[in-house]
Coordinates of C-alpha atoms in Angstrom, one line a residue:
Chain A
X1 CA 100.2 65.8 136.7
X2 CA 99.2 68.4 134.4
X3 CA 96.9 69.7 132.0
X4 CA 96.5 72.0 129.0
X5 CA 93.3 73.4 128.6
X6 CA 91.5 75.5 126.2
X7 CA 88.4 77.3 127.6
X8 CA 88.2 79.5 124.2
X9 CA 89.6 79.6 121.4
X10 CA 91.5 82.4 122.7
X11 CA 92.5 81.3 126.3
X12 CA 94.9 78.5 127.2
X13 CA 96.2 77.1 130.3
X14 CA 98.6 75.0 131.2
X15 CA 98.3 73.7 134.7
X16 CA 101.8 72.3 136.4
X17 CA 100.6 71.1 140.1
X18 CA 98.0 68.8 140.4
X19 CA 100.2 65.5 142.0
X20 CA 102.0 67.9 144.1
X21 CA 98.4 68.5 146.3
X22 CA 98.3 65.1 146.9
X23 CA 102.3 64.7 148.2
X24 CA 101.6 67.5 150.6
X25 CA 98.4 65.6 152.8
X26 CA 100.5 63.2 154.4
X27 CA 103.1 66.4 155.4
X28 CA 99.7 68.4 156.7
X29 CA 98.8 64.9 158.9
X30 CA 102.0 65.0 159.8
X31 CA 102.0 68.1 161.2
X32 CA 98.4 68.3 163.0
X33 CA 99.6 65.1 164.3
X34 CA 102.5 66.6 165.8
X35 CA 100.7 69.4 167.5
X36 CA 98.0 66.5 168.8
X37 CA 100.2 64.1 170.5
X38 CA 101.7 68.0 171.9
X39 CA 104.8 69.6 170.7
X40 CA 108.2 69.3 173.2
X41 CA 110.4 72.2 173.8
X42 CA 113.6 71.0 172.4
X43 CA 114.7 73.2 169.8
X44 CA 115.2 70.6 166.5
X45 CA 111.7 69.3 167.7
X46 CA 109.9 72.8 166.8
X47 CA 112.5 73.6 163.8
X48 CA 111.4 70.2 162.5
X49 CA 107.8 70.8 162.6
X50 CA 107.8 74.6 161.4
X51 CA 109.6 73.2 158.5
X52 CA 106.8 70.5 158.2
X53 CA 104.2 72.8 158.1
X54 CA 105.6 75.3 155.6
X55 CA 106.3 72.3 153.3
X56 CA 102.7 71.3 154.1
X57 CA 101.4 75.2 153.7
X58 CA 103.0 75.9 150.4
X59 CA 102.0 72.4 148.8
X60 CA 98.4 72.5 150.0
X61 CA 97.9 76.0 148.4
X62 CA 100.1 76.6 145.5
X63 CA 99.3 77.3 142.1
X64 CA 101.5 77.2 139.0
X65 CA 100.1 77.5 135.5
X66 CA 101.1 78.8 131.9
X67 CA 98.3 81.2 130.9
X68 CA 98.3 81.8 127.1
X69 CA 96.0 85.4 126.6
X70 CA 95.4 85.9 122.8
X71 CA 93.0 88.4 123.5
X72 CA 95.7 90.6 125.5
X73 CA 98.5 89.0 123.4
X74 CA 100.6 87.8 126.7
X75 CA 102.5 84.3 127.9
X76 CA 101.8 85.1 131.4
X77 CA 103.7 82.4 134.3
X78 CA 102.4 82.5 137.6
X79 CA 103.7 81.1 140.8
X80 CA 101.8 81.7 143.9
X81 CA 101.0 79.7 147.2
X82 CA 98.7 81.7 149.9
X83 CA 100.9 84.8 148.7
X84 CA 102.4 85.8 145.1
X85 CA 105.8 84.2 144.5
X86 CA 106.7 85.1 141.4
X87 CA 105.1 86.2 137.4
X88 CA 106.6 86.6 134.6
X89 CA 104.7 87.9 131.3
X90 CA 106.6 87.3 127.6
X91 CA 104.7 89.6 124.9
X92 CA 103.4 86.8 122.8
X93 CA 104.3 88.4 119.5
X94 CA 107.6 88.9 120.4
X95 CA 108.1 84.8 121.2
X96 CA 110.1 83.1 118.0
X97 CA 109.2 80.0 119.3
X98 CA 109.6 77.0 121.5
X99 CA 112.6 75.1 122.2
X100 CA 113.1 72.0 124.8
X101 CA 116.9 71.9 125.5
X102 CA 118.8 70.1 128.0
X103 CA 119.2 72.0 131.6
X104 CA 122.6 73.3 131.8
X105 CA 124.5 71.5 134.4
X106 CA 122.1 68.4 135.0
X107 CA 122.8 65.2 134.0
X108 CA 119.0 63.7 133.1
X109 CA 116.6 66.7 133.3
X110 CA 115.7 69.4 130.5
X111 CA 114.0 72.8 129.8
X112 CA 111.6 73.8 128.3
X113 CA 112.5 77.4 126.4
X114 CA 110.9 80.2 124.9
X115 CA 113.0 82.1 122.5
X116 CA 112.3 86.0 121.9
X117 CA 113.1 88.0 118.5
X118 CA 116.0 89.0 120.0
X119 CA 117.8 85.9 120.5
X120 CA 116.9 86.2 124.5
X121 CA 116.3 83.0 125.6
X122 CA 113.2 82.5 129.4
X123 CA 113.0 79.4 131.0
X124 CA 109.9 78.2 131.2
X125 CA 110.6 74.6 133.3
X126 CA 113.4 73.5 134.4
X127 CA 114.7 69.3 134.8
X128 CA 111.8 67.7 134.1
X129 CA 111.5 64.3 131.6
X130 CA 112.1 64.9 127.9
X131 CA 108.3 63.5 126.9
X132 CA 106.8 65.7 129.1
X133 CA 108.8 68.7 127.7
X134 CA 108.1 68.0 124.3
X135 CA 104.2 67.5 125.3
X136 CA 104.1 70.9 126.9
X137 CA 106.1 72.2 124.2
X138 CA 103.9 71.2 121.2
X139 CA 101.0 71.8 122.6
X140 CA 102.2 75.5 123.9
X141 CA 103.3 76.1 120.3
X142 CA 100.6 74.5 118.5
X143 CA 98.2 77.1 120.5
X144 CA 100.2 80.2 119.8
X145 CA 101.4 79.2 116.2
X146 CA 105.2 79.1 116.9
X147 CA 107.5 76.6 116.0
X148 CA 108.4 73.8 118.2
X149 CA 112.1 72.6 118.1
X150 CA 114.3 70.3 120.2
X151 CA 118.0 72.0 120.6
X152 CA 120.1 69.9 121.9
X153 CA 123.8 71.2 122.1
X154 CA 125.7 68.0 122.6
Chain B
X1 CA 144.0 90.7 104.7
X2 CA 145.8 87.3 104.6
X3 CA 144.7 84.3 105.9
X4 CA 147.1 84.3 108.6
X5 CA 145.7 87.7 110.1
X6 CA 142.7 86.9 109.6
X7 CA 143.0 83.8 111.4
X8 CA 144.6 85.9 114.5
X9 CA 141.9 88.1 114.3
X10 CA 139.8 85.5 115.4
X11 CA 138.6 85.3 119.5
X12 CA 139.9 82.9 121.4
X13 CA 137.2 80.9 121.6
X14 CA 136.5 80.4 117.7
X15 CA 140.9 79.7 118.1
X16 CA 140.8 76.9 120.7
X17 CA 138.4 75.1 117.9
X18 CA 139.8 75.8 114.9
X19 CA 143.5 74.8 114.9
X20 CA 146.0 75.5 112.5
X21 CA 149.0 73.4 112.1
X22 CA 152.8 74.6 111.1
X23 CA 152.3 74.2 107.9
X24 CA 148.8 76.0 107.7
X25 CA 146.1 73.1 107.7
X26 CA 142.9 73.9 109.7
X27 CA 141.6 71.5 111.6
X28 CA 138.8 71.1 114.6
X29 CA 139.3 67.9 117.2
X30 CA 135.9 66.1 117.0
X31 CA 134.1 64.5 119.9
X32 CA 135.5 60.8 119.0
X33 CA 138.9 62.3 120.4
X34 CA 137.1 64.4 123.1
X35 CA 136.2 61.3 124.4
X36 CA 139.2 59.0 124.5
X37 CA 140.8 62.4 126.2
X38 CA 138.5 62.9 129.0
X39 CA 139.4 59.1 129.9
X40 CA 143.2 60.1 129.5
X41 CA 142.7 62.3 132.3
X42 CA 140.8 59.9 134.5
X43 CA 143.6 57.5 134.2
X44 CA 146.2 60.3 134.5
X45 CA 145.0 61.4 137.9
X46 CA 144.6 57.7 139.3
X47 CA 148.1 57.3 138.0
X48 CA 149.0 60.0 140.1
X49 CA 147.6 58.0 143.4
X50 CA 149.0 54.9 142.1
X51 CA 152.7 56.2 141.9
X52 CA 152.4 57.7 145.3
X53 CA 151.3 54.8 146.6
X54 CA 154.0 52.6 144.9
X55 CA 156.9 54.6 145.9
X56 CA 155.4 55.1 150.0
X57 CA 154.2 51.6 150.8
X58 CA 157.0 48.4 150.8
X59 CA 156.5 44.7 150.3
X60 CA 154.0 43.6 148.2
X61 CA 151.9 46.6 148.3
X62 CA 154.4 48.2 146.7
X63 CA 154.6 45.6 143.8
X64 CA 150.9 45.6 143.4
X65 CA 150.9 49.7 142.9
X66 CA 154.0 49.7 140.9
X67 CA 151.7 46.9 138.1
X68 CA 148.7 49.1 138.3
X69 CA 151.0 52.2 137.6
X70 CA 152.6 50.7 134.6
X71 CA 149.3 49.9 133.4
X72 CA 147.8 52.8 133.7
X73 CA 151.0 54.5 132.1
X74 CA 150.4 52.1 129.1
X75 CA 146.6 53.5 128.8
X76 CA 147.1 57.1 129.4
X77 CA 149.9 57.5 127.0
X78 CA 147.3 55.8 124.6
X79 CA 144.6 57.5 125.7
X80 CA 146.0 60.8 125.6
X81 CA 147.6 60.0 122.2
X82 CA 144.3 59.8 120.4
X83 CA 144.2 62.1 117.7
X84 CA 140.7 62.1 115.4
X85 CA 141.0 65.8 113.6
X86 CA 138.7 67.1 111.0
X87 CA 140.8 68.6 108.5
X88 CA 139.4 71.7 106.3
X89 CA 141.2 70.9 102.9
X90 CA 141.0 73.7 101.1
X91 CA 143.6 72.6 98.1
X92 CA 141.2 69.1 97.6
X93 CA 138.1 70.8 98.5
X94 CA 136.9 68.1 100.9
X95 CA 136.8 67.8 104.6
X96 CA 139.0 64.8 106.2
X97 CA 138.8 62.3 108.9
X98 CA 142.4 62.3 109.7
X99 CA 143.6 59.7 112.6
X100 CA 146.4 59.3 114.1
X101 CA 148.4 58.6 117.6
X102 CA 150.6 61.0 118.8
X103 CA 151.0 62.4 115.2
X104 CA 152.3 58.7 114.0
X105 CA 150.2 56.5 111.7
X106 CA 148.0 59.3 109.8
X107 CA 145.3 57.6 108.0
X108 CA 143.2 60.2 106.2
X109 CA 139.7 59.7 104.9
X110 CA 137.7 61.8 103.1
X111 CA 134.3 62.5 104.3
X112 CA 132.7 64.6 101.4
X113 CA 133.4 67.9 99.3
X114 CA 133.3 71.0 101.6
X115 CA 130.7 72.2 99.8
X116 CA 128.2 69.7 100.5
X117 CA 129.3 70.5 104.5
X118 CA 127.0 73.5 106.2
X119 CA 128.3 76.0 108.8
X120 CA 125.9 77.0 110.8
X121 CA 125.7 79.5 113.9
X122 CA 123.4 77.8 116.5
X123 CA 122.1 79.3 119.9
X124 CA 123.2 77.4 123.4
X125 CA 119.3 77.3 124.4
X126 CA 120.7 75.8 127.9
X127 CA 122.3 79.1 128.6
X128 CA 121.2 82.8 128.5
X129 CA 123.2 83.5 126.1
X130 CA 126.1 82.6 124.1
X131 CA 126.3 80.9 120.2
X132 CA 128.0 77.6 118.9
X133 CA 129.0 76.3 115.3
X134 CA 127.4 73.6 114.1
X135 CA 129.7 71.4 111.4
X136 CA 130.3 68.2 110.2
X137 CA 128.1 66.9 112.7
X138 CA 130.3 68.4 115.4
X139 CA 129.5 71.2 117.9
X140 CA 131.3 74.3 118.7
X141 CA 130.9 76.8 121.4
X142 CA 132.4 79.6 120.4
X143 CA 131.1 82.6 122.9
X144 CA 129.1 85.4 121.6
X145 CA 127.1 85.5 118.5
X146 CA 129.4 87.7 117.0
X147 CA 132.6 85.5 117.2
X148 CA 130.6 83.1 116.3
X149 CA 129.4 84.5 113.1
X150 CA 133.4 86.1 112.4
X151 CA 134.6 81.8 112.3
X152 CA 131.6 81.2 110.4
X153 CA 132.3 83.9 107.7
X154 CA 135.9 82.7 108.2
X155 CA 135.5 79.3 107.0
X156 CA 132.8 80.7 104.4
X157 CA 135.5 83.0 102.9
X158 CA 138.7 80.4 103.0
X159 CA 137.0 77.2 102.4
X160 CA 133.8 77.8 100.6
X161 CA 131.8 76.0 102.8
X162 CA 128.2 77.4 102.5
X163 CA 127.4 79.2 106.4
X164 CA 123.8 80.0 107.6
X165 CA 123.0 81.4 111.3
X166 CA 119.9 80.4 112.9
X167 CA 120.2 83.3 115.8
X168 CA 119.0 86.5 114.5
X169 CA 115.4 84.2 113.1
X170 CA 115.1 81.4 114.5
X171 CA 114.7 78.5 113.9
X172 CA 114.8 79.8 110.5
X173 CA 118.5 79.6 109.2
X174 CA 119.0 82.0 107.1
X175 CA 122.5 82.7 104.6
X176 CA 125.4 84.4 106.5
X177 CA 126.4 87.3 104.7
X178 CA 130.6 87.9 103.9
X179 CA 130.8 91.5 104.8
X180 CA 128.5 93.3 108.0
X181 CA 125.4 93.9 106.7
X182 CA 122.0 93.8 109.3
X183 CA 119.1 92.7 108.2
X184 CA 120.1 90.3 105.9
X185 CA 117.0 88.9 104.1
X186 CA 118.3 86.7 101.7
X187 CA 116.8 83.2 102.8
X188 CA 118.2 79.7 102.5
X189 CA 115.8 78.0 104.0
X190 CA 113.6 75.6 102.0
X191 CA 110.5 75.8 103.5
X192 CA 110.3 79.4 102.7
X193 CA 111.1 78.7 99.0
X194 CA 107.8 76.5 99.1
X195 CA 105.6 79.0 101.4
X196 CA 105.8 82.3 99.6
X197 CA 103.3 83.9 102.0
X198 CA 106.0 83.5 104.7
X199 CA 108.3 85.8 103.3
X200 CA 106.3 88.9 104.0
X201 CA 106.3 88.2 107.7
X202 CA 110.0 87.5 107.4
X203 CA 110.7 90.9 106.0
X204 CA 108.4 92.9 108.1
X205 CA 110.2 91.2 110.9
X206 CA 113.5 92.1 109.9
X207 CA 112.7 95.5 109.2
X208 CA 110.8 95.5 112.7
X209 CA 113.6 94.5 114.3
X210 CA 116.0 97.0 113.0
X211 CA 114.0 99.7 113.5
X212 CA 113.6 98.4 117.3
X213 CA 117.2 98.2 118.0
X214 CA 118.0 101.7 117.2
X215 CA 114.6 103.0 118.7
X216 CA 113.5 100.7 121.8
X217 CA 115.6 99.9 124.6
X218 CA 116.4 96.0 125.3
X219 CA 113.5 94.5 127.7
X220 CA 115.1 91.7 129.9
X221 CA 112.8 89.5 130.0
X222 CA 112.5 87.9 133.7
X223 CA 111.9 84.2 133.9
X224 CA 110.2 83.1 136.5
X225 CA 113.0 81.1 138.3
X226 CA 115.2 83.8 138.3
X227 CA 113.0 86.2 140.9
X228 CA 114.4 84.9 144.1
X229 CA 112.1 82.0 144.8
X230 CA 113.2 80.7 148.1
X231 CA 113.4 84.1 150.0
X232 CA 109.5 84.3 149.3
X233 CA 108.7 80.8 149.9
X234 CA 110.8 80.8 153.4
X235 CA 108.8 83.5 154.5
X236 CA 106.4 81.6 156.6
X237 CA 109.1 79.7 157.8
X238 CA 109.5 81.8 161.0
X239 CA 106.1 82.4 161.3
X240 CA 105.8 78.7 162.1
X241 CA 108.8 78.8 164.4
X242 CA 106.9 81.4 166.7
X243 CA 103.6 79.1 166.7
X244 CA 105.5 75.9 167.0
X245 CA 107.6 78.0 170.2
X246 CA 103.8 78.8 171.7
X247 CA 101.8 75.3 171.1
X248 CA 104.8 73.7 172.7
X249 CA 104.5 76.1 175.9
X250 CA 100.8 75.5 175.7
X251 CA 101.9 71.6 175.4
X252 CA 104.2 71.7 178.4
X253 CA 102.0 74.0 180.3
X254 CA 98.8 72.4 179.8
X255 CA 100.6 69.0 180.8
X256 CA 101.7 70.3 183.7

């Protein structure tokens, strides 16, 4: 599902999507199958298949990892399919530290946390399993040398 | 300043915790009580069905809604009745259990000197910001980190209960000071008693920090799922409507 790497002592990465590559084959069949067996003209017919093949498009090619930079002292997050969705870059001596909490408004699912000098808090994940959290979390601060706590406000 | 002002001078959110009674006690409801009243309110509203129903329907219906309402009756009112305070004593110097149901049948019991209880300013991690009170076991939120801090130094000053705030370092907790004072570096913490090398970062930090605030400007930093996700990912969306629009044509057509 995913996997923290080291490839120096000065690089890490923390990979979020390999399972998801997988999910998306059948939606690509799917799709090419569609287009095969020819495509009718009614209009929830097409919406269904564009919808089909952007699913299939964006699970086939995305890439989501946590790169840790010691060398350029950055936390860098980076979502991209074919095209750049979204980065974020924390200043790594800024971070205080790590902290898995519980995602506000969901009933099973928590974050994962990083909290700045400041007292400002960035997401890192959202609802995902409390092992997996703490995982990512203690390995993320064992790299940087942060602390690693669970906050649990209830 | 009494402690009446200075228990009006409080924000709202540090008042709908703390409670004070007619004859000045403090006390906080704990979750125990939190509990038995969020299953009050349950009841209460299918109580409100059930006499609706009792008083619209006839015949045996009727009967049947008019036992179910008496019954929930009997469980709201002791539901709703559940009273499980945690009383600041400042006279005895301890912290209470007190129970009671509707205010009848007080049984107190002491759960330890007030001293031996911590106060400590938390951060809600879940949200972006806001701070909470940690006591007794029980949680707080309060609203901002200052209001937070003002009950904490509150209770500090009126009931000697030792308060620490784990904001400004985390997850350090360091000692909550009585009057305004930034850059507090007076450390509670008993880790950094053991690791005297620690301290040094600790004060450069602080001083760091202070000197920040009144120079730098506040970065926001930008998480990731806060930058408009699904607008970029629907993008191709359309793209795939036009293509799905011209392999059907070529579908139809090429059948044809």
């Amino acid at each position: 599902m995913s996997a923290w790497t080291s490839s120096s002592p000065n690089i890490g990465k923390l990979v979020l999507t390999r399972k998801l590559r997988i999910v998306a084959i059948p939606f690509m069949l799917a799709a090419l199958l569609m287009v095969y067996l020819g495509l009718s003209s009614e209009f929830p017919v097409i919406l269904s298949w564009a919808l089909l093949a952007t699913l299939a498009l964006h699970g086939l090619c995305v890439r989501h990892y946590l790169l840790i930079d010691k060398n350029k002292g950055t936390l860098t997050h980076h979502l991209s399919s074919l095209y750049p969705i979204a980065r974020s870059e924390l200043p790594l001596d800024r971070i205080a530290g790590f902290c898995v909490t519980k995602t506000f408004l969901e009933r099973h699912g928590f974050s994962l946390v990083v909290i700045m000098d400041d007292g400002q808090r960035v997401i890192l994940m959202r609802k995902r399993a409390l092992s997996e959290m703490e995982e990512h979390g203690q390995s993320l601060a064992k790299f940087c040398q942060r602390p690693f706590k669970v906050e649990l406000s209830q | 300043m009494s402690q009446q002002a200075d228990y009006l001078a409080l924000s709202k959110g540090a008042r709908m915790h703390l409670k004070r009674t007619s004859d000045n006690q403090f006390y906080f409801r704990t979750s125990g009580q939190v509990k038995w009243i969020i299953w009050g309110v349950i009841a209460l509203v299918c109580l409100l069905g059930s006499l609706l129903m009792s008083v619209v329907l006839d015949g045996i219906e009727q009967v049947l809604y008019i036992g179910t309402s008496v019954f929930l009756i009997f469980f709201t009112a002791l539901a709703l009745g559940v009273r499980r305070h945690l009383v600041l004593d400042a006279a005895g110097r301890t912290i209470q259990l007190e129970k009671s149901w509707w205010g009848l049948g007080r049984s107190v019991q002491s759960q330890g000197a007030l001293a031996n209880q911590r106060a400590v300013v938390a951060p809600i991690a879940e949200l972006s910001e806001g701070c909470l009170l940690e006591i007794a076991g029980q949680k707080y939120t309060i609203g901002s980190l200052e209001e937070a801090r003002q009950l904490a130094r509150f209770i500090h000053q009126y009931f000697a209960v030792p308060a620490f705030d784990r904001v400004s370092q985390w997850p350090e907790e360091i000692e909550l000071q009585s009057q305004r004072e930034t850059g507090s570096l007076n450390d509670a913490d008993p880790e950094k008693v053991a690791h005297g090398s620690k301290s040094p970062l600790a004060d450069s930090r602080a001083e760091y920090e202070s000197s920040a605030s009144i120079t730098d400007a506040q970065t926001k930093y930008a998480s990731v799922w806060d930058q408009r996700i699904f607008l970029k990912l629907a993008l191709p969306f359309p793209v795939f409507l036009v293509l799905g629009v011209i392999l059907s044509l070529l579908a139809n057509k090429g059948g044809a």
